[in-house]
Amino acid sequence: MTQKTPLVLLLCGSFNPVTNMHLRMFEIAKNYFNSNGKYQVLKGIISPVSDAYKKKGLVDAQTRCEMVRLGIKSNNWLELSEWESKKPEWTPTLEVLTYHKKNAQHQFGNSVQLMLLCGGDLVETFLIPNLWKADHMEEIFSQFGLAIINRMGSGPEKIIYENDFLYKHKSNFHLINDWILNDISSTKIRRAISRNESVKYLIPDEVCDFISEIKSQTSSGIKYLTLSFLEMARLIFVELISFNIQSLIK
């Protein structure tokens, strides 16, 4: 009987906020790898970016991490990593992968493989000039590999086929189809929240309750000076969402 390769999956991103689709990606990938007879998925890691990423409308890292923590608290194989989120500067994906590979080897042994979990839309970014360093892409593709979940509107197969650099590494790209189509995104969640629309069943219930509590506190007129740091961050989260959506509309 062939020995299975132990595998840890790493998902990087803003998680602004974390959604059910983020969590669903892990389950889809786990089903795929555990059923192909070559891998045994041991753990999934969620690594939110730091505030230095400076994405428009990005909520502070402490609040985003808190929402991830709430979203996965009933899951026994997913964990939150705050290492990247606490960095004072933006951290390249290769550096995040390298850090977690060392940790995984320490926990599970040198035979463990760490793989980057991503949506099909990430593959499109590899073609954007100067966005990724060529040597970083080379090492990510050859030393780690990608578990790519096909999302609505993305076509990673065609992109990989038509690009010689990507095609060279096609054996390290695992294209995983999600036959239950799901178009949930953090952008759409933020828009719904800003319009006072329900996001129940789109994000974890604990995260939904967390945001509802923030909105109720905001509407009650609680002043910043009476709040703790985390409570103040929660209020800022909702206000940033509203500001971001209004700026997009304008």
PDB file of C-alpha atoms in Angstrom:
ATOM      1  CA  MET A   1       0.000   0.000   0.000  1.00  0.00           C
ATOM      2  CA  THR A   2       1.389   3.413  -1.038  1.00  0.00           C
ATOM      3  CA  GLN A   3       2.105   5.730   1.869  1.00  0.00           C
ATOM      4  CA  LYS A   4       0.150   8.962   1.669  1.00  0.00           C
ATOM      5  CA  THR A   5       1.894  12.330   1.786  1.00  0.00           C
ATOM      6  CA  PRO A   6       0.850  14.375   4.839  1.00  0.00           C
ATOM      7  CA  LEU A   7      -0.498  17.707   3.666  1.00  0.00           C
ATOM      8  CA  VAL A   8      -1.156  21.093   5.270  1.00  0.00           C
ATOM      9  CA  LEU A   9      -3.197  23.687   3.371  1.00  0.00           C
ATOM     10  CA  LEU A  10      -2.549  27.419   3.736  1.00  0.00           C
ATOM     11  CA  LEU A  11      -5.064  30.089   2.705  1.00  0.00           C
ATOM     12  CA  CYS A  12      -3.851  33.696   2.632  1.00  0.00           C
ATOM     13  CA  GLY A  13      -6.014  36.773   2.163  1.00  0.00           C
ATOM     14  CA  SER A  14      -7.735  39.774   3.704  1.00  0.00           C
ATOM     15  CA  PHE A  15     -10.717  37.919   5.248  1.00  0.00           C
ATOM     16  CA  ASN A  16     -12.559  41.202   5.367  1.00  0.00           C
ATOM     17  CA  PRO A  17     -14.682  39.482   6.664  1.00  0.00           C
ATOM     18  CA  VAL A  18     -14.201  35.718   6.588  1.00  0.00           C
ATOM     19  CA  THR A  19     -17.055  34.014   4.712  1.00  0.00           C
ATOM     20  CA  ASN A  20     -18.516  30.529   4.493  1.00  0.00           C
ATOM     21  CA  MET A  21     -16.881  30.231   1.071  1.00  0.00           C
ATOM     22  CA  HIS A  22     -13.428  30.735   2.605  1.00  0.00           C
ATOM     23  CA  LEU A  23     -14.131  27.859   4.973  1.00  0.00           C
ATOM     24  CA  ARG A  24     -15.821  25.809   2.267  1.00  0.00           C
ATOM     25  CA  MET A  25     -12.638  25.979   0.169  1.00  0.00           C
ATOM     26  CA  PHE A  26     -10.846  23.930   2.809  1.00  0.00           C
ATOM     27  CA  GLU A  27     -13.550  21.267   2.805  1.00  0.00           C
ATOM     28  CA  ILE A  28     -13.556  21.046  -0.998  1.00  0.00           C
ATOM     29  CA  ALA A  29      -9.770  20.676  -1.081  1.00  0.00           C
ATOM     30  CA  LYS A  30      -9.792  18.143   1.750  1.00  0.00           C
ATOM     31  CA  ASN A  31     -12.340  15.998  -0.102  1.00  0.00           C
ATOM     32  CA  TYR A  32     -10.228  16.150  -3.254  1.00  0.00           C
ATOM     33  CA  PHE A  33      -6.885  15.256  -1.676  1.00  0.00           C
ATOM     34  CA  ASN A  34      -8.166  12.624   0.725  1.00  0.00           C
ATOM     35  CA  SER A  35     -10.010  10.839  -2.095  1.00  0.00           C
ATOM     36  CA  ASN A  36      -7.179  10.708  -4.650  1.00  0.00           C
ATOM     37  CA  GLY A  37      -5.142   8.245  -2.595  1.00  0.00           C
ATOM     38  CA  LYS A  38      -1.930  10.284  -2.570  1.00  0.00           C
ATOM     39  CA  TYR A  39      -2.418  12.724   0.292  1.00  0.00           C
ATOM     40  CA  GLN A  40      -3.747  12.915   3.816  1.00  0.00           C
ATOM     41  CA  VAL A  41      -4.827  16.417   4.823  1.00  0.00           C
ATOM     42  CA  LEU A  42      -3.761  17.095   8.404  1.00  0.00           C
ATOM     43  CA  LYS A  43      -4.515  20.751   8.939  1.00  0.00           C
ATOM     44  CA  GLY A  44      -5.727  23.952   7.323  1.00  0.00           C
ATOM     45  CA  ILE A  45      -4.288  27.366   8.190  1.00  0.00           C
ATOM     46  CA  ILE A  46      -5.875  30.788   7.640  1.00  0.00           C
ATOM     47  CA  SER A  47      -3.391  33.659   7.483  1.00  0.00           C
ATOM     48  CA  PRO A  48      -4.887  37.176   7.285  1.00  0.00           C
ATOM     49  CA  VAL A  49      -2.746  39.947   5.815  1.00  0.00           C
ATOM     50  CA  SER A  50      -1.415  42.714   8.032  1.00  0.00           C
ATOM     51  CA  ASP A  51      -2.708  46.270   8.104  1.00  0.00           C
ATOM     52  CA  ALA A  52       0.320  47.223   6.006  1.00  0.00           C
ATOM     53  CA  TYR A  53      -1.418  45.681   2.987  1.00  0.00           C
ATOM     54  CA  LYS A  54      -3.333  48.991   2.812  1.00  0.00           C
ATOM     55  CA  LYS A  55      -6.238  47.684   0.774  1.00  0.00           C
ATOM     56  CA  LYS A  56      -9.026  50.227   0.550  1.00  0.00           C
ATOM     57  CA  GLY A  57     -11.650  49.554   3.205  1.00  0.00           C
ATOM     58  CA  LEU A  58      -9.454  46.996   4.987  1.00  0.00           C
ATOM     59  CA  VAL A  59     -10.528  46.558   8.598  1.00  0.00           C
ATOM     60  CA  ASP A  60      -7.790  46.351  11.226  1.00  0.00           C
ATOM     61  CA  ALA A  61      -6.060  42.999  11.572  1.00  0.00           C
ATOM     62  CA  GLN A  62      -7.132  42.454  15.176  1.00  0.00           C
ATOM     63  CA  THR A  63     -10.812  42.591  14.237  1.00  0.00           C
ATOM     64  CA  ARG A  64     -10.363  40.437  11.137  1.00  0.00           C
ATOM     65  CA  CYS A  65      -8.504  37.821  13.167  1.00  0.00           C
ATOM     66  CA  GLU A  66     -11.215  37.854  15.801  1.00  0.00           C
ATOM     67  CA  MET A  67     -13.835  37.128  13.142  1.00  0.00           C
ATOM     68  CA  VAL A  68     -11.761  34.242  11.761  1.00  0.00           C
ATOM     69  CA  ARG A  69     -11.328  32.871  15.277  1.00  0.00           C
ATOM     70  CA  LEU A  70     -15.090  32.963  15.799  1.00  0.00           C
ATOM     71  CA  GLY A  71     -15.752  31.448  12.393  1.00  0.00           C
ATOM     72  CA  ILE A  72     -13.585  28.362  12.951  1.00  0.00           C
ATOM     73  CA  LYS A  73     -14.085  27.765  16.672  1.00  0.00           C
ATOM     74  CA  SER A  74     -16.252  24.690  16.045  1.00  0.00           C
ATOM     75  CA  ASN A  75     -13.789  23.239  13.507  1.00  0.00           C
ATOM     76  CA  ASN A  76     -11.151  20.841  14.797  1.00  0.00           C
ATOM     77  CA  TRP A  77      -8.731  20.925  11.850  1.00  0.00           C
ATOM     78  CA  LEU A  78      -8.610  24.598  10.874  1.00  0.00           C
ATOM     79  CA  GLU A  79      -6.533  27.154  12.739  1.00  0.00           C
ATOM     80  CA  LEU A  80      -5.857  30.872  12.631  1.00  0.00           C
ATOM     81  CA  SER A  81      -2.301  32.113  12.218  1.00  0.00           C
ATOM     82  CA  GLU A  82      -1.760  35.701  13.382  1.00  0.00           C
ATOM     83  CA  TRP A  83       1.927  35.738  12.436  1.00  0.00           C
ATOM     84  CA  GLU A  84       1.447  37.525   9.116  1.00  0.00           C
ATOM     85  CA  SER A  85      -1.260  39.850  10.455  1.00  0.00           C
ATOM     86  CA  LYS A  86       1.049  41.172  13.178  1.00  0.00           C
ATOM     87  CA  LYS A  87       3.905  42.062  10.846  1.00  0.00           C
ATOM     88  CA  PRO A  88       4.540  45.817  10.570  1.00  0.00           C
ATOM     89  CA  GLU A  89       5.040  45.490   6.817  1.00  0.00           C
ATOM     90  CA  TRP A  90       3.377  43.575   4.010  1.00  0.00           C
ATOM     91  CA  THR A  91       4.773  40.044   3.778  1.00  0.00           C
ATOM     92  CA  PRO A  92       5.299  38.325   0.397  1.00  0.00           C
ATOM     93  CA  THR A  93       3.379  35.064  -0.016  1.00  0.00           C
ATOM     94  CA  LEU A  94       6.599  33.080  -0.415  1.00  0.00           C
ATOM     95  CA  GLU A  95       7.792  34.249   3.002  1.00  0.00           C
ATOM     96  CA  VAL A  96       4.477  33.250   4.587  1.00  0.00           C
ATOM     97  CA  LEU A  97       4.666  29.816   2.962  1.00  0.00           C
ATOM     98  CA  THR A  98       8.267  29.318   4.084  1.00  0.00           C
ATOM     99  CA  TYR A  99       7.429  30.241   7.673  1.00  0.00           C
ATOM    100  CA  HIS A 100       4.510  27.828   7.865  1.00  0.00           C
ATOM    101  CA  LYS A 101       6.429  25.062   6.105  1.00  0.00           C
ATOM    102  CA  LYS A 102       9.035  25.139   8.875  1.00  0.00           C
ATOM    103  CA  ASN A 103       6.313  25.047  11.517  1.00  0.00           C
ATOM    104  CA  ALA A 104       4.555  22.157   9.791  1.00  0.00           C
ATOM    105  CA  GLN A 105       7.802  20.181   9.569  1.00  0.00           C
ATOM    106  CA  HIS A 106       8.422  20.781  13.258  1.00  0.00           C
ATOM    107  CA  GLN A 107       4.921  19.528  14.099  1.00  0.00           C
ATOM    108  CA  PHE A 108       4.479  16.683  11.593  1.00  0.00           C
ATOM    109  CA  GLY A 109       7.994  15.802  10.385  1.00  0.00           C
ATOM    110  CA  ASN A 110      10.034  16.605   7.301  1.00  0.00           C
ATOM    111  CA  SER A 111       7.819  14.562   4.978  1.00  0.00           C
ATOM    112  CA  VAL A 112       4.886  16.956   5.339  1.00  0.00           C
ATOM    113  CA  GLN A 113       3.960  19.108   2.352  1.00  0.00           C
ATOM    114  CA  LEU A 114       2.579  22.623   2.649  1.00  0.00           C
ATOM    115  CA  MET A 115       0.421  23.800  -0.223  1.00  0.00           C
ATOM    116  CA  LEU A 116      -1.117  27.183  -1.051  1.00  0.00           C
ATOM    117  CA  LEU A 117      -4.906  27.017  -1.223  1.00  0.00           C
ATOM    118  CA  CYS A 118      -6.452  29.636  -3.483  1.00  0.00           C
ATOM    119  CA  GLY A 119      -9.318  30.502  -5.801  1.00  0.00           C
ATOM    120  CA  GLY A 120      -9.007  30.330  -9.553  1.00  0.00           C
ATOM    121  CA  ASP A 121      -8.913  34.129  -9.735  1.00  0.00           C
ATOM    122  CA  LEU A 122      -5.473  34.145  -8.090  1.00  0.00           C
ATOM    123  CA  VAL A 123      -4.009  32.405 -11.144  1.00  0.00           C
ATOM    124  CA  GLU A 124      -4.998  35.424 -13.236  1.00  0.00           C
ATOM    125  CA  THR A 125      -2.800  37.657 -11.077  1.00  0.00           C
ATOM    126  CA  PHE A 126       0.329  35.710 -12.073  1.00  0.00           C
ATOM    127  CA  LEU A 127       0.016  37.356 -15.488  1.00  0.00           C
ATOM    128  CA  ILE A 128      -0.058  40.930 -14.153  1.00  0.00           C
ATOM    129  CA  PRO A 129       3.323  42.570 -14.851  1.00  0.00           C
ATOM    130  CA  ASN A 130       5.459  43.307 -11.753  1.00  0.00           C
ATOM    131  CA  LEU A 131       2.854  42.029  -9.308  1.00  0.00           C
ATOM    132  CA  TRP A 132       4.748  38.814  -8.555  1.00  0.00           C
ATOM    133  CA  LYS A 133       8.506  38.321  -8.643  1.00  0.00           C
ATOM    134  CA  ALA A 134       9.491  35.641 -11.144  1.00  0.00           C
ATOM    135  CA  ASP A 135      11.789  33.852  -8.676  1.00  0.00           C
ATOM    136  CA  HIS A 136       9.024  33.875  -6.046  1.00  0.00           C
ATOM    137  CA  MET A 137       6.562  32.302  -8.465  1.00  0.00           C
ATOM    138  CA  GLU A 138       9.147  29.708  -9.465  1.00  0.00           C
ATOM    139  CA  GLU A 139       9.711  28.666  -5.858  1.00  0.00           C
ATOM    140  CA  ILE A 140       6.026  28.730  -4.913  1.00  0.00           C
ATOM    141  CA  PHE A 141       5.090  26.557  -7.881  1.00  0.00           C
ATOM    142  CA  SER A 142       7.983  24.096  -7.617  1.00  0.00           C
ATOM    143  CA  GLN A 143       8.435  23.799  -3.831  1.00  0.00           C
ATOM    144  CA  PHE A 144       4.889  24.203  -2.558  1.00  0.00           C
ATOM    145  CA  GLY A 145       2.299  23.847  -5.303  1.00  0.00           C
ATOM    146  CA  LEU A 146      -1.225  25.224  -5.558  1.00  0.00           C
ATOM    147  CA  ALA A 147      -4.618  23.787  -4.681  1.00  0.00           C
ATOM    148  CA  ILE A 148      -6.852  25.864  -6.955  1.00  0.00           C
ATOM    149  CA  ILE A 149     -10.603  25.962  -6.320  1.00  0.00           C
ATOM    150  CA  ASN A 150     -12.463  26.913  -9.474  1.00  0.00           C
ATOM    151  CA  ARG A 151     -14.700  29.890  -8.827  1.00  0.00           C
ATOM    152  CA  MET A 152     -17.474  31.314 -10.960  1.00  0.00           C
ATOM    153  CA  GLY A 153     -16.033  33.514 -13.700  1.00  0.00           C
ATOM    154  CA  SER A 154     -12.471  32.194 -13.426  1.00  0.00           C
ATOM    155  CA  GLY A 155     -10.765  30.008 -16.005  1.00  0.00           C
ATOM    156  CA  PRO A 156      -7.439  28.838 -14.566  1.00  0.00           C
ATOM    157  CA  GLU A 157      -7.099  25.857 -16.936  1.00  0.00           C
ATOM    158  CA  LYS A 158      -6.988  28.097 -20.008  1.00  0.00           C
ATOM    159  CA  ILE A 159      -4.593  30.564 -18.374  1.00  0.00           C
ATOM    160  CA  ILE A 160      -2.187  27.789 -17.383  1.00  0.00           C
ATOM    161  CA  TYR A 161      -2.370  26.168 -20.824  1.00  0.00           C
ATOM    162  CA  GLU A 162      -1.657  29.409 -22.690  1.00  0.00           C
ATOM    163  CA  ASN A 163       1.269  30.555 -20.528  1.00  0.00           C
ATOM    164  CA  ASP A 164       4.542  28.646 -20.977  1.00  0.00           C
ATOM    165  CA  PHE A 165       5.882  29.565 -17.541  1.00  0.00           C
ATOM    166  CA  LEU A 166       2.748  28.339 -15.764  1.00  0.00           C
ATOM    167  CA  TYR A 167       2.415  25.309 -18.016  1.00  0.00           C
ATOM    168  CA  LYS A 168       5.894  24.177 -17.049  1.00  0.00           C
ATOM    169  CA  HIS A 169       4.627  23.712 -13.487  1.00  0.00           C
ATOM    170  CA  LYS A 170       1.211  22.268 -14.339  1.00  0.00           C
ATOM    171  CA  SER A 171       1.956  19.031 -12.467  1.00  0.00           C
ATOM    172  CA  ASN A 172       2.086  21.073  -9.234  1.00  0.00           C
ATOM    173  CA  PHE A 173      -1.266  22.763  -9.888  1.00  0.00           C
ATOM    174  CA  HIS A 174      -4.246  20.863  -8.529  1.00  0.00           C
ATOM    175  CA  LEU A 175      -7.344  22.174 -10.290  1.00  0.00           C
ATOM    176  CA  ILE A 176     -10.321  21.358  -8.075  1.00  0.00           C
ATOM    177  CA  ASN A 177     -13.872  21.805  -9.316  1.00  0.00           C
ATOM    178  CA  ASP A 178     -16.581  22.788  -6.888  1.00  0.00           C
ATOM    179  CA  TRP A 179     -19.702  21.360  -8.464  1.00  0.00           C
ATOM    180  CA  ILE A 180     -21.899  23.213  -5.978  1.00  0.00           C
ATOM    181  CA  LEU A 181     -21.527  26.702  -7.368  1.00  0.00           C
ATOM    182  CA  ASN A 182     -21.037  29.433  -4.791  1.00  0.00           C
ATOM    183  CA  ASP A 183     -20.364  33.081  -5.595  1.00  0.00           C
ATOM    184  CA  ILE A 184     -19.961  34.386  -2.044  1.00  0.00           C
ATOM    185  CA  SER A 185     -17.269  37.045  -1.675  1.00  0.00           C
ATOM    186  CA  SER A 186     -16.170  39.399   1.094  1.00  0.00           C
ATOM    187  CA  THR A 187     -16.887  42.349  -1.211  1.00  0.00           C
ATOM    188  CA  LYS A 188     -20.514  41.296  -1.609  1.00  0.00           C
ATOM    189  CA  ILE A 189     -20.828  40.662   2.113  1.00  0.00           C
ATOM    190  CA  ARG A 190     -19.566  44.175   2.914  1.00  0.00           C
ATOM    191  CA  ARG A 191     -22.016  45.649   0.412  1.00  0.00           C
ATOM    192  CA  ALA A 192     -24.933  43.762   1.948  1.00  0.00           C
ATOM    193  CA  ILE A 193     -23.940  44.827   5.469  1.00  0.00           C
ATOM    194  CA  SER A 194     -23.690  48.478   4.439  1.00  0.00           C
ATOM    195  CA  ARG A 195     -27.241  48.238   3.046  1.00  0.00           C
ATOM    196  CA  ASN A 196     -28.599  46.634   6.222  1.00  0.00           C
ATOM    197  CA  GLU A 197     -29.294  43.389   4.355  1.00  0.00           C
ATOM    198  CA  SER A 198     -29.084  40.020   6.076  1.00  0.00           C
ATOM    199  CA  VAL A 199     -25.873  38.027   5.586  1.00  0.00           C
ATOM    200  CA  LYS A 200     -27.029  35.036   7.615  1.00  0.00           C
ATOM    201  CA  TYR A 201     -25.927  31.708   6.084  1.00  0.00           C
ATOM    202  CA  LEU A 202     -23.340  33.575   3.998  1.00  0.00           C
ATOM    203  CA  ILE A 203     -20.858  33.936   6.846  1.00  0.00           C
ATOM    204  CA  PRO A 204     -20.451  31.827  10.010  1.00  0.00           C
ATOM    205  CA  ASP A 205     -23.214  32.465  12.560  1.00  0.00           C
ATOM    206  CA  GLU A 206     -20.688  33.608  15.174  1.00  0.00           C
ATOM    207  CA  VAL A 207     -19.296  36.201  12.771  1.00  0.00           C
ATOM    208  CA  CYS A 208     -22.808  37.291  11.834  1.00  0.00           C
ATOM    209  CA  ASP A 209     -23.637  37.813  15.522  1.00  0.00           C
ATOM    210  CA  PHE A 210     -20.352  39.666  16.010  1.00  0.00           C
ATOM    211  CA  ILE A 211     -21.200  42.137  13.215  1.00  0.00           C
ATOM    212  CA  SER A 212     -24.811  42.503  14.378  1.00  0.00           C
ATOM    213  CA  GLU A 213     -23.555  43.427  17.837  1.00  0.00           C
ATOM    214  CA  ILE A 214     -21.291  46.065  16.342  1.00  0.00           C
ATOM    215  CA  LYS A 215     -24.103  47.556  14.300  1.00  0.00           C
ATOM    216  CA  SER A 216     -26.426  47.681  17.309  1.00  0.00           C
ATOM    217  CA  GLN A 217     -23.749  49.426  19.371  1.00  0.00           C
ATOM    218  CA  THR A 218     -23.174  51.937  16.581  1.00  0.00           C
ATOM    219  CA  SER A 219     -26.866  52.683  16.176  1.00  0.00           C
ATOM    220  CA  SER A 220     -27.165  53.151  19.939  1.00  0.00           C
ATOM    221  CA  GLY A 221     -24.752  56.046  19.732  1.00  0.00           C
ATOM    222  CA  ILE A 222     -22.038  54.602  21.982  1.00  0.00           C
ATOM    223  CA  LYS A 223     -19.081  56.973  22.042  1.00  0.00           C
ATOM    224  CA  TYR A 224     -15.556  55.833  21.223  1.00  0.00           C
ATOM    225  CA  LEU A 225     -14.123  57.213  24.435  1.00  0.00           C
ATOM    226  CA  THR A 226     -16.145  54.776  26.554  1.00  0.00           C
ATOM    227  CA  LEU A 227     -14.980  51.689  24.636  1.00  0.00           C
ATOM    228  CA  SER A 228     -12.060  49.312  24.924  1.00  0.00           C
ATOM    229  CA  PHE A 229      -9.626  49.056  22.025  1.00  0.00           C
ATOM    230  CA  LEU A 230     -11.298  45.933  20.594  1.00  0.00           C
ATOM    231  CA  GLU A 231     -14.795  47.378  20.966  1.00  0.00           C
ATOM    232  CA  MET A 232     -13.665  50.548  19.226  1.00  0.00           C
ATOM    233  CA  ALA A 233     -12.158  48.456  16.423  1.00  0.00           C
ATOM    234  CA  ARG A 234     -15.474  46.679  16.021  1.00  0.00           C
ATOM    235  CA  LEU A 235     -17.295  49.968  15.522  1.00  0.00           C
ATOM    236  CA  ILE A 236     -14.676  51.165  13.091  1.00  0.00           C
ATOM    237  CA  PHE A 237     -15.197  47.930  11.120  1.00  0.00           C
ATOM    238  CA  VAL A 238     -18.798  48.815  10.277  1.00  0.00           C
ATOM    239  CA  GLU A 239     -18.013  52.442   9.587  1.00  0.00           C
ATOM    240  CA  LEU A 240     -15.177  51.516   7.256  1.00  0.00           C
ATOM    241  CA  ILE A 241     -17.495  49.179   5.354  1.00  0.00           C
ATOM    242  CA  SER A 242     -20.086  51.917   4.937  1.00  0.00           C
ATOM    243  CA  PHE A 243     -17.452  54.413   3.873  1.00  0.00           C
ATOM    244  CA  ASN A 244     -15.949  52.006   1.385  1.00  0.00           C
ATOM    245  CA  ILE A 245     -19.280  51.196  -0.255  1.00  0.00           C
ATOM    246  CA  GLN A 246     -20.341  54.842  -0.422  1.00  0.00           C
ATOM    247  CA  SER A 247     -17.031  55.794  -2.066  1.00  0.00           C
ATOM    248  CA  LEU A 248     -17.519  53.054  -4.658  1.00  0.00           C
ATOM    249  CA  ILE A 249     -21.036  54.269  -5.419  1.00  0.00           C
ATOM    250  CA  LYS A 250     -19.773  57.818  -5.910  1.00  0.00           C
TER     251      LYS A 250
END
